[in-house]
Amino acid sequence: MSFTNFSQIQQAIQSGDTTLSNIVQSYIDNIEQQNEEVNAVVSIDEKGALERAQQIQERIDNGTAGKLAGMVIGIKDLICEKDKQATCASNILSNFESVYDATVVERLRDEDAILLGRLNMDEFAMGSSTENSIYGPTKNPIDTSKVSGGSSGGSAAAVAADFCTASLGSDTGGSIRQPASFCGVVGVKPTYGRVSRHGLVAFASSFDCIGPLAHSVDDAALILETIAGPDPNDNTSSSRTVPDYTEGLKNPDSNIKIGVPEEYFGEGLDEEIRKGIKDKLSELEEAGAELVPIHLPHMKYGIATYYILATAEASSNLARYDGIRYGHRADIKDVEQDLKAEQEALEKQIKQAKGEEKQKLVDELNDMDSSLIRLYKKSRTEGFGPEVKRRIMLGTYVLSAGYYDAYYAKAQKVRRLIKQDFTEAFEEVDVIVSPTAPTTAFDLGANQDNPVQMYLNDIYTISANLAGICGINIPAGTHSDGLPYGMQFMADTFEEGKLFNAAKLVEQLD
Ligand code: GLN
């Protein structure tokens, strides 16, 4: 028994064909059979999920169940669930358990969703392939020699492999949409501020967004509607009321204006993907949509701008992992022993030295890091993986006194220009279309030694994060290599309804 969307589950329960416990069990069975290979789930709460299933079944039977009753959801391992691990796929948090629920988790539970397990990701959400993980890579369930995309690769693969009905991921530069494209599922990056970040481990706070991944546009809309809205615990969350997205989907409007930016269909895009998306656009046009050529001239600076600003924010956010307050701590005895040995060696040298040389060594002794500073350094050295270290170094560099204006301040100005491009475009069109990623899922290991090539995966998704607008990946076809690819719609801030509408039109073409 496999369920590919929530309405199937609801029908099966209502008709009495099955119980919620059976449904949860069928997901657990799928995980048992396939997760060893796919590696999307890093921990599973079998007992808790089955207990919840029974409680919720009672509420379904007596008509008091919430609107997500029957939905089984996986959570990316950087969103806090009380008393569960939240490792961010990092050694530095490998022993960390959350002491509270993220707002999104609370809201899902309040509507009777069942949270089944924690999902793999790139360490601290830095990556595009879910290969930077202490758990090892998440493989693409459609072809396990390929990556699942990232950083929410576990969230996309878990949905594609039917380990859960839907999942939550996070998107800082494309981390929901790109893996959704690689695994053939729907993925939504909401407007910045639409969904509370309370309980989301921070990567780049002015970019980070939590959003849903699901099999259908309806399911994604229902989840977003549940988790969105103001939250006193996150003062960047917007006070705007949340529209009824699912109601809006009942009669999708095909007379929409779709902006087609030339810049997004140029060099570097796989030819088949380009043609596939253009074909879908022609079909939408036949159904009543108007295609409007537009320009987003600053898009070409997106990657560079993002990798300055996001790393700057990351270097500051990740400063909190000092081995004292959170997570992994290096062995203090080792640290003290090393310090003592180095001090003794220096003292010995000092005794034998003379004049200038002696003074130099004395200075060196006085300047030696204390055991506390050494403990911080050793904990961080042991705790962070290479990509995270690279980002911390990049971010620290662009924020350093001598380079701040040249990099950080300048990138902020370019961010504003990118935002301005979108504001002007949305005066003319309802949504903007683009590919989600330049290629289908690549081979495991293919981009591991080439960070810039890896960064280029986000070329089409990153601008939405820079501008704070919303975006969605909707599956658009299967490539001749057998893998799925998606197309992206972007809409202005707080216009998720327009995204869902456009995506639903594509979904209905199938
Ligand atoms: N791939 C991008 C990065 O590595 C985006 C990650 C994300 O959205 N979390 O920064």
Coordinates of C-alpha atoms and ligand atoms in Angstrom, one line a residue:
M1 CA 0.0 0.0 0.0
S2 CA 1.5 3.4 -1.0
F3 CA -0.2 6.8 -0.8
T4 CA 1.0 9.5 -3.1
N5 CA -1.0 12.3 -1.7
F6 CA -3.2 13.4 1.2
S7 CA -6.5 13.2 -0.5
Q8 CA -5.9 9.5 -1.2
I9 CA -5.2 9.0 2.4
Q10 CA -8.3 10.9 3.5
Q11 CA -10.5 8.9 1.1
A12 CA -9.0 5.6 2.3
I13 CA -9.7 6.5 5.9
Q14 CA -13.1 7.8 5.3
S15 CA -14.2 4.8 3.3
G16 CA -13.0 2.6 6.1
D17 CA -10.6 0.8 3.8
T18 CA -7.8 1.3 6.2
T19 CA -6.9 2.8 9.5
L20 CA -4.4 5.5 10.3
S21 CA -2.2 3.0 12.1
N22 CA -2.0 0.9 8.9
I23 CA -1.0 4.0 7.0
V24 CA 1.7 4.9 9.4
Q25 CA 2.9 1.3 9.4
S26 CA 3.0 1.3 5.6
Y27 CA 5.4 4.3 5.7
I28 CA 7.5 2.6 8.3
D29 CA 7.7 -0.5 6.1
N30 CA 8.8 1.6 3.2
I31 CA 11.5 3.2 5.3
E32 CA 12.7 -0.2 6.5
Q33 CA 12.9 -1.6 3.0
Q34 CA 14.5 1.3 1.2
N35 CA 16.1 3.7 3.6
E36 CA 19.3 1.8 4.0
E37 CA 20.0 2.6 0.3
V38 CA 18.4 6.0 0.0
N39 CA 19.5 7.3 3.4
A40 CA 16.9 10.1 3.7
V41 CA 15.7 9.4 7.2
V42 CA 18.3 9.8 10.0
S43 CA 16.0 8.8 12.9
I44 CA 12.5 7.5 13.1
D45 CA 10.0 7.7 16.0
E46 CA 8.1 4.5 15.3
K47 CA 6.5 4.1 18.6
G48 CA 5.5 7.8 19.0
A49 CA 4.0 7.9 15.5
L50 CA 2.0 4.7 16.0
E51 CA 0.6 6.0 19.4
R52 CA -0.3 9.3 17.8
A53 CA -2.0 7.4 14.9
Q54 CA -4.3 5.7 17.4
Q55 CA -5.2 8.9 19.2
I56 CA -5.9 10.7 16.0
Q57 CA -7.9 7.8 14.6
E58 CA -10.2 8.3 17.6
R59 CA -10.6 11.9 16.8
I60 CA -11.3 11.1 13.2
D61 CA -14.0 8.6 14.3
N62 CA -15.7 11.1 16.5
G63 CA -15.3 14.0 14.1
T64 CA -13.0 16.2 16.1
A65 CA -9.8 15.7 14.1
G66 CA -7.6 18.6 12.8
K67 CA -7.3 19.3 9.1
L68 CA -4.0 17.4 8.8
A69 CA -5.3 14.2 10.4
G70 CA -3.8 11.4 8.3
M71 CA -0.8 13.3 7.1
V72 CA 2.5 11.8 8.0
I73 CA 5.3 14.3 7.9
G74 CA 9.1 14.2 8.0
I75 CA 11.1 17.1 9.4
K76 CA 14.5 18.3 8.2
D77 CA 17.1 17.8 10.9
L78 CA 17.5 21.5 11.6
I79 CA 13.9 22.3 12.7
C80 CA 13.5 21.7 16.5
E81 CA 11.1 19.0 17.8
K82 CA 11.1 18.8 21.6
D83 CA 13.1 15.9 23.1
K84 CA 14.3 14.9 19.6
Q85 CA 17.8 15.3 18.1
A86 CA 18.4 18.3 15.9
T87 CA 21.9 17.6 14.6
C88 CA 21.9 19.7 11.4
A89 CA 23.9 16.8 10.1
S90 CA 26.9 18.2 11.9
N91 CA 29.3 16.6 14.3
I92 CA 29.1 19.8 16.4
L93 CA 25.4 19.1 17.2
S94 CA 25.6 15.3 17.1
N95 CA 24.5 15.0 20.7
F96 CA 22.0 17.9 20.8
E97 CA 18.4 17.4 21.6
S98 CA 15.9 20.2 21.3
V99 CA 14.3 21.5 24.4
Y100 CA 11.3 23.1 22.6
D101 CA 9.2 22.7 19.5
A102 CA 9.6 25.0 16.6
T103 CA 6.5 27.0 15.9
V104 CA 6.0 25.1 12.6
V105 CA 6.1 21.8 14.4
E106 CA 3.6 23.0 17.0
R107 CA 1.3 24.1 14.3
L108 CA 1.5 20.8 12.4
R109 CA 0.8 18.9 15.6
D110 CA -2.1 21.1 16.5
E111 CA -3.8 20.1 13.3
D112 CA -3.1 16.4 14.0
A113 CA -0.2 15.7 11.6
I114 CA 2.0 12.8 12.6
L115 CA 5.7 13.5 12.7
L116 CA 7.5 10.3 11.8
G117 CA 11.2 11.1 11.5
R118 CA 14.1 13.4 11.1
L119 CA 15.5 13.9 7.6
N120 CA 19.0 14.1 6.2
M121 CA 20.5 17.4 4.9
D122 CA 23.8 19.1 4.1
E123 CA 25.5 20.2 7.3
F124 CA 23.9 23.4 8.5
A125 CA 22.0 23.5 5.2
M126 CA 25.2 24.4 3.3
G127 CA 25.2 22.5 0.0
S128 CA 23.3 21.4 -3.0
S129 CA 23.6 17.6 -2.9
T130 CA 23.1 16.4 0.7
E131 CA 26.6 15.0 0.5
N132 CA 28.0 17.2 3.3
S133 CA 26.4 15.2 6.0
I134 CA 27.7 13.2 9.0
Y135 CA 25.2 10.6 8.0
G136 CA 26.6 10.1 4.5
P137 CA 24.7 11.2 1.3
T138 CA 21.0 10.9 0.6
K139 CA 20.7 9.2 -2.7
N140 CA 18.1 10.0 -5.3
P141 CA 15.3 7.4 -5.0
I142 CA 14.7 7.5 -8.8
D143 CA 18.3 6.5 -9.5
T144 CA 20.5 5.8 -6.5
S145 CA 23.7 6.6 -8.4
K146 CA 22.6 10.3 -8.4
V147 CA 22.4 12.9 -5.7
S148 CA 19.1 13.9 -4.2
G149 CA 19.9 17.6 -4.4
G150 CA 20.3 19.8 -1.3
S151 CA 20.4 21.0 1.2
S152 CA 16.9 19.5 1.9
G153 CA 17.8 16.3 0.0
G154 CA 16.4 14.1 2.7
S155 CA 13.1 16.0 2.7
A156 CA 12.8 15.6 -1.1
A157 CA 13.9 12.0 -1.3
A158 CA 11.7 11.0 1.7
V159 CA 8.6 12.3 -0.2
A160 CA 9.7 10.8 -3.5
A161 CA 10.3 7.4 -1.9
D162 CA 7.0 7.5 0.0
F163 CA 8.6 7.5 3.4
C164 CA 6.1 10.1 4.4
T165 CA 3.2 12.1 2.8
A166 CA 5.1 15.4 2.9
S167 CA 8.0 17.0 4.6
L168 CA 9.4 20.3 5.8
G169 CA 12.6 21.7 4.5
S170 CA 14.4 25.0 4.6
D171 CA 15.4 27.2 1.7
T172 CA 18.2 29.8 2.0
G173 CA 19.3 29.9 -1.6
G174 CA 17.3 27.1 -3.2
S175 CA 17.5 24.2 -0.7
I176 CA 13.8 23.3 -1.0
R177 CA 13.3 23.9 -4.7
Q178 CA 16.4 22.3 -6.2
P179 CA 16.1 19.0 -4.4
A180 CA 12.4 19.0 -5.2
S181 CA 13.3 19.4 -8.9
F182 CA 15.9 16.6 -8.7
C183 CA 13.5 14.2 -7.0
G184 CA 10.3 15.1 -8.9
V185 CA 8.2 16.6 -6.1
V186 CA 6.6 20.0 -5.3
G187 CA 8.6 22.3 -3.1
V188 CA 7.7 25.8 -1.9
K189 CA 10.0 28.6 -0.6
P190 CA 7.6 31.0 1.0
T191 CA 8.0 34.8 1.2
Y192 CA 10.6 35.8 3.8
G193 CA 8.6 36.3 7.0
R194 CA 5.6 34.3 5.9
V195 CA 6.6 31.4 8.1
S196 CA 8.0 31.7 11.6
R197 CA 11.7 30.8 11.9
H198 CA 11.4 30.1 15.7
G199 CA 13.0 26.8 16.2
L200 CA 14.9 26.7 12.9
V201 CA 18.6 26.5 13.4
A202 CA 20.0 29.6 11.7
F203 CA 22.2 29.6 8.7
A204 CA 21.7 33.0 7.1
S205 CA 19.0 34.8 9.0
S206 CA 17.9 37.3 6.4
F207 CA 17.4 34.5 3.8
D208 CA 16.3 31.4 5.7
C209 CA 12.7 30.2 5.1
I210 CA 10.9 27.0 6.2
G211 CA 8.6 25.4 3.5
P212 CA 6.8 22.2 2.5
L213 CA 7.7 19.5 0.1
A214 CA 4.9 17.3 -1.1
H215 CA 3.5 15.2 -4.0
S216 CA 0.9 17.7 -5.0
V217 CA 0.3 21.4 -5.1
D218 CA -2.8 21.0 -2.9
D219 CA -0.8 19.2 -0.2
A220 CA 1.9 21.9 -0.3
A221 CA -0.7 24.6 -0.1
L222 CA -2.5 23.0 2.9
I223 CA 0.8 22.6 4.8
L224 CA 1.8 26.2 4.1
E225 CA -1.6 27.5 5.2
T226 CA -1.1 25.6 8.5
I227 CA 2.4 26.7 9.3
A228 CA 2.3 30.3 8.1
G229 CA 1.3 33.4 10.0
P230 CA 2.5 35.7 12.7
D231 CA 4.4 34.4 15.7
P232 CA 5.4 36.5 18.7
N233 CA 8.6 34.3 19.0
D234 CA 9.9 35.6 15.6
N235 CA 9.8 39.3 15.1
T236 CA 10.6 39.0 11.4
S237 CA 7.4 37.0 10.9
S238 CA 4.7 39.0 9.1
S239 CA 1.5 40.0 10.8
R240 CA -0.4 39.6 7.5
T241 CA -3.3 37.2 7.7
V242 CA -2.8 33.9 5.8
P243 CA -5.0 33.5 2.8
D244 CA -7.0 30.2 2.3
Y245 CA -4.7 28.8 -0.3
T246 CA -6.5 25.5 -0.8
E247 CA -9.8 27.3 -1.4
G248 CA -8.1 29.3 -4.1
L249 CA -7.0 26.1 -5.8
K250 CA -10.4 24.8 -6.4
N251 CA -10.9 26.8 -9.6
P252 CA -7.4 27.7 -10.9
D253 CA -7.4 30.8 -13.1
S254 CA -5.7 30.1 -16.4
N255 CA -5.8 33.7 -17.6
I256 CA -2.6 34.8 -15.9
K257 CA 0.4 36.8 -17.1
I258 CA 3.6 34.8 -16.9
G259 CA 6.9 36.7 -17.2
V260 CA 9.6 34.9 -19.1
P261 CA 13.0 36.3 -18.3
E262 CA 15.5 35.8 -21.1
E263 CA 18.3 35.7 -18.6
Y264 CA 17.0 32.4 -17.1
F265 CA 16.9 30.5 -20.3
G266 CA 20.5 31.2 -21.6
E267 CA 23.8 29.4 -21.5
G268 CA 24.4 26.6 -19.1
L269 CA 20.8 25.3 -19.2
D270 CA 20.3 21.7 -20.3
E271 CA 18.8 21.8 -23.8
E272 CA 16.1 19.2 -23.1
I273 CA 15.0 21.0 -19.9
R274 CA 14.8 24.3 -21.8
K275 CA 12.6 22.7 -24.5
G276 CA 10.5 20.9 -21.9
I277 CA 9.7 24.0 -20.1
K278 CA 9.0 26.0 -23.2
D279 CA 6.6 23.3 -24.3
K280 CA 4.7 23.5 -21.0
L281 CA 4.6 27.3 -21.5
S282 CA 3.0 26.9 -24.9
E283 CA 0.4 24.6 -23.4
L284 CA -0.3 27.2 -20.7
E285 CA -0.6 29.8 -23.4
E286 CA -3.1 27.8 -25.3
A287 CA -5.1 27.5 -22.1
G288 CA -5.3 31.2 -21.8
A289 CA -2.1 32.4 -20.2
E290 CA -0.2 35.4 -21.6
L291 CA 3.5 35.0 -21.9
V292 CA 5.4 38.3 -21.4
P293 CA 9.1 38.6 -22.2
I294 CA 10.8 40.4 -19.3
H295 CA 14.3 41.3 -18.1
L296 CA 16.0 40.8 -14.8
P297 CA 19.3 42.4 -15.6
H298 CA 21.0 42.0 -12.2
M299 CA 20.3 38.3 -11.9
K300 CA 23.8 37.6 -13.1
Y301 CA 25.2 38.9 -9.9
G302 CA 23.0 36.7 -7.8
I303 CA 25.5 33.9 -6.9
A304 CA 28.3 36.3 -6.1
T305 CA 26.0 38.4 -3.9
Y306 CA 24.5 35.5 -2.1
Y307 CA 27.9 33.9 -1.3
I308 CA 29.1 37.2 0.3
L309 CA 25.9 37.9 2.3
A310 CA 25.0 34.3 3.3
T311 CA 28.5 33.4 4.4
A312 CA 28.8 36.7 6.4
E313 CA 25.6 35.9 8.2
A314 CA 26.6 32.2 8.7
S315 CA 30.0 33.2 10.2
S316 CA 28.2 35.3 12.7
N317 CA 25.4 32.7 13.4
L318 CA 27.8 29.8 13.8
A319 CA 29.9 31.7 16.3
R320 CA 27.6 30.4 19.0
Y321 CA 29.0 26.8 18.6
D322 CA 31.8 27.1 21.1
G323 CA 31.6 23.6 22.6
I324 CA 30.5 25.2 25.9
R325 CA 26.8 26.0 25.5
Y326 CA 25.9 23.6 22.7
G327 CA 26.9 20.3 21.3
H328 CA 30.3 18.7 20.8
R329 CA 33.1 19.7 23.2
A330 CA 36.7 18.6 22.7
D331 CA 38.3 16.8 25.5
I332 CA 39.5 19.4 28.0
K333 CA 42.2 17.1 29.4
D334 CA 43.8 16.8 25.9
V335 CA 43.6 20.6 25.5
E336 CA 45.3 21.2 28.9
Q337 CA 48.0 18.6 28.3
D338 CA 48.9 20.1 24.9
L339 CA 49.0 23.5 26.4
K340 CA 51.2 22.4 29.2
A341 CA 53.6 20.6 26.9
E342 CA 53.9 23.6 24.6
Q343 CA 54.5 25.9 27.5
E344 CA 57.2 23.7 29.0
A345 CA 58.9 23.4 25.6
L346 CA 58.9 27.2 25.2
E347 CA 60.2 27.8 28.7
K348 CA 63.0 25.4 28.0
Q349 CA 63.9 27.3 24.8
I350 CA 63.7 30.6 26.7
K351 CA 66.2 29.4 29.3
Q352 CA 68.7 28.7 26.5
A353 CA 68.0 31.8 24.4
K354 CA 69.6 35.2 24.6
G355 CA 68.8 38.8 23.7
E356 CA 66.3 39.5 21.0
E357 CA 65.6 35.8 20.4
K358 CA 64.8 35.4 24.1
Q359 CA 62.4 38.3 24.1
K360 CA 60.6 36.9 21.0
L361 CA 60.1 33.6 22.8
V362 CA 58.9 35.3 26.0
D363 CA 56.3 37.3 23.9
E364 CA 55.2 34.1 22.3
L365 CA 54.7 32.5 25.7
N366 CA 52.7 35.4 26.9
D367 CA 50.6 35.5 23.8
M368 CA 49.7 31.8 24.0
D369 CA 45.9 31.1 23.8
S370 CA 44.4 30.2 27.2
S371 CA 43.0 26.7 27.6
L372 CA 39.5 28.1 27.2
I373 CA 40.3 29.7 23.8
R374 CA 42.0 26.4 22.8
L375 CA 39.0 24.5 23.9
Y376 CA 36.8 26.6 21.6
K377 CA 39.1 26.2 18.7
K378 CA 39.5 22.4 19.1
S379 CA 35.8 21.9 19.5
R380 CA 35.1 23.8 16.4
T381 CA 37.9 22.2 14.4
E382 CA 36.5 18.8 15.3
G383 CA 32.9 19.7 15.1
F384 CA 32.5 21.4 11.7
G385 CA 32.9 19.8 8.3
P386 CA 35.0 21.3 5.5
E387 CA 32.2 23.2 3.7
V388 CA 31.0 24.8 6.9
K389 CA 34.6 25.8 7.7
R390 CA 34.9 27.3 4.2
R391 CA 31.8 29.4 4.7
I392 CA 32.9 30.6 8.1
M393 CA 36.2 31.7 6.6
L394 CA 34.6 33.4 3.6
G395 CA 32.1 35.2 5.8
T396 CA 34.7 36.3 8.3
Y397 CA 36.8 37.6 5.5
V398 CA 34.1 39.7 3.8
L399 CA 33.1 41.2 7.2
S400 CA 36.7 42.0 8.2
A401 CA 37.5 45.7 8.7
G402 CA 39.6 46.1 5.6
Y403 CA 37.2 44.4 3.2
Y404 CA 33.8 45.2 4.6
D405 CA 33.0 48.0 2.2
A406 CA 34.4 46.3 -0.8
Y407 CA 32.4 43.1 -0.3
Y408 CA 29.7 43.1 2.4
A409 CA 28.4 46.7 1.9
K410 CA 28.6 46.4 -1.8
A411 CA 26.7 43.1 -1.9
Q412 CA 23.9 44.7 0.2
K413 CA 23.5 47.3 -2.5
V414 CA 23.4 44.7 -5.3
R415 CA 20.8 42.8 -3.3
R416 CA 18.6 45.9 -3.4
L417 CA 19.1 46.2 -7.2
I418 CA 18.0 42.5 -7.6
K419 CA 15.0 43.2 -5.5
Q420 CA 14.2 46.3 -7.6
D421 CA 14.3 44.2 -10.8
F422 CA 11.6 41.9 -9.4
T423 CA 9.4 44.8 -8.1
E424 CA 9.4 46.3 -11.5
A425 CA 8.6 43.0 -13.2
F426 CA 5.7 42.2 -10.9
E427 CA 4.1 45.5 -11.9
E428 CA 3.5 43.8 -15.2
V429 CA 3.1 40.1 -14.6
D430 CA 1.5 37.7 -12.0
V431 CA 4.3 35.2 -11.9
I432 CA 7.8 34.7 -13.4
V433 CA 8.8 31.4 -14.8
S434 CA 12.3 29.8 -14.9
P435 CA 14.0 26.5 -14.7
T436 CA 14.6 25.4 -11.1
A437 CA 18.0 23.9 -11.8
P438 CA 20.3 23.9 -14.8
T439 CA 20.5 20.1 -15.0
T440 CA 18.8 17.0 -13.7
A441 CA 20.4 15.3 -10.6
F442 CA 24.1 14.7 -11.1
D443 CA 26.3 11.7 -10.1
L444 CA 27.1 11.2 -6.5
G445 CA 30.6 12.7 -5.9
A446 CA 30.6 14.6 -9.2
N447 CA 30.9 18.1 -7.8
Q448 CA 32.6 17.3 -4.5
D449 CA 35.9 18.8 -5.4
N450 CA 34.5 21.8 -7.1
P451 CA 32.7 24.2 -4.8
V452 CA 32.0 26.8 -7.5
Q453 CA 30.4 24.2 -9.8
M454 CA 28.3 23.1 -6.8
Y455 CA 27.3 26.8 -6.1
L456 CA 26.2 27.2 -9.7
N457 CA 23.3 24.8 -9.0
D458 CA 21.5 27.6 -7.4
I459 CA 21.7 30.0 -10.2
Y460 CA 17.9 30.1 -10.8
T461 CA 16.7 29.9 -7.3
I462 CA 19.0 32.3 -5.4
S463 CA 17.5 35.5 -6.6
A464 CA 14.2 34.8 -4.9
N465 CA 16.0 34.5 -1.6
L466 CA 17.9 37.7 -2.2
A467 CA 14.7 39.5 -3.0
G468 CA 12.7 37.9 -0.2
I469 CA 9.9 36.8 -2.7
C470 CA 8.3 33.4 -2.9
G471 CA 9.0 30.5 -5.3
I472 CA 7.8 27.0 -6.1
N473 CA 9.2 24.0 -7.9
I474 CA 6.6 22.0 -9.9
P475 CA 7.7 18.8 -11.7
A476 CA 7.7 19.5 -15.4
G477 CA 8.8 16.3 -17.1
T478 CA 11.2 13.4 -17.3
H479 CA 14.5 13.8 -19.1
S480 CA 15.9 11.2 -21.5
D481 CA 18.3 10.3 -18.7
G482 CA 15.3 9.0 -16.9
L483 CA 15.4 11.7 -14.2
P484 CA 12.8 14.3 -13.3
Y485 CA 13.2 18.0 -13.7
G486 CA 11.1 20.8 -12.5
M487 CA 10.2 24.4 -13.4
Q488 CA 10.0 27.3 -11.0
F489 CA 7.4 30.0 -10.6
M490 CA 8.2 33.1 -8.6
A491 CA 5.7 35.6 -7.3
D492 CA 5.9 38.8 -5.4
T493 CA 6.1 38.9 -1.6
F494 CA 3.0 37.3 0.0
E495 CA 1.6 36.2 -3.3
E496 CA 2.0 32.5 -2.7
G497 CA -1.6 32.1 -3.9
K498 CA -0.4 33.1 -7.4
L499 CA 2.4 30.5 -7.2
F500 CA 0.0 27.7 -6.3
N501 CA -2.4 28.8 -9.0
A502 CA 0.3 28.7 -11.7
A503 CA 1.7 25.4 -10.4
K504 CA -1.7 23.8 -10.4
L505 CA -2.2 24.8 -14.0
V506 CA 1.0 22.9 -14.8
E507 CA 0.0 19.9 -12.7
Q508 CA -3.3 19.7 -14.6
L509 CA -1.6 19.6 -17.9
D510 CA -0.4 16.0 -17.1
Ligands
GLN1 N1 23.0 25.5 -2.0 C1 23.0 26.8 -1.4 C2 24.1 26.9 -0.3 O1 24.8 26.0 -0.2 C3 21.7 27.0 -0.7 C4 21.5 26.3 0.5 C5 20.2 26.5 1.2 O2 19.2 27.0 0.6 N2 20.1 26.2 2.4 O3 24.2 27.9 0.3

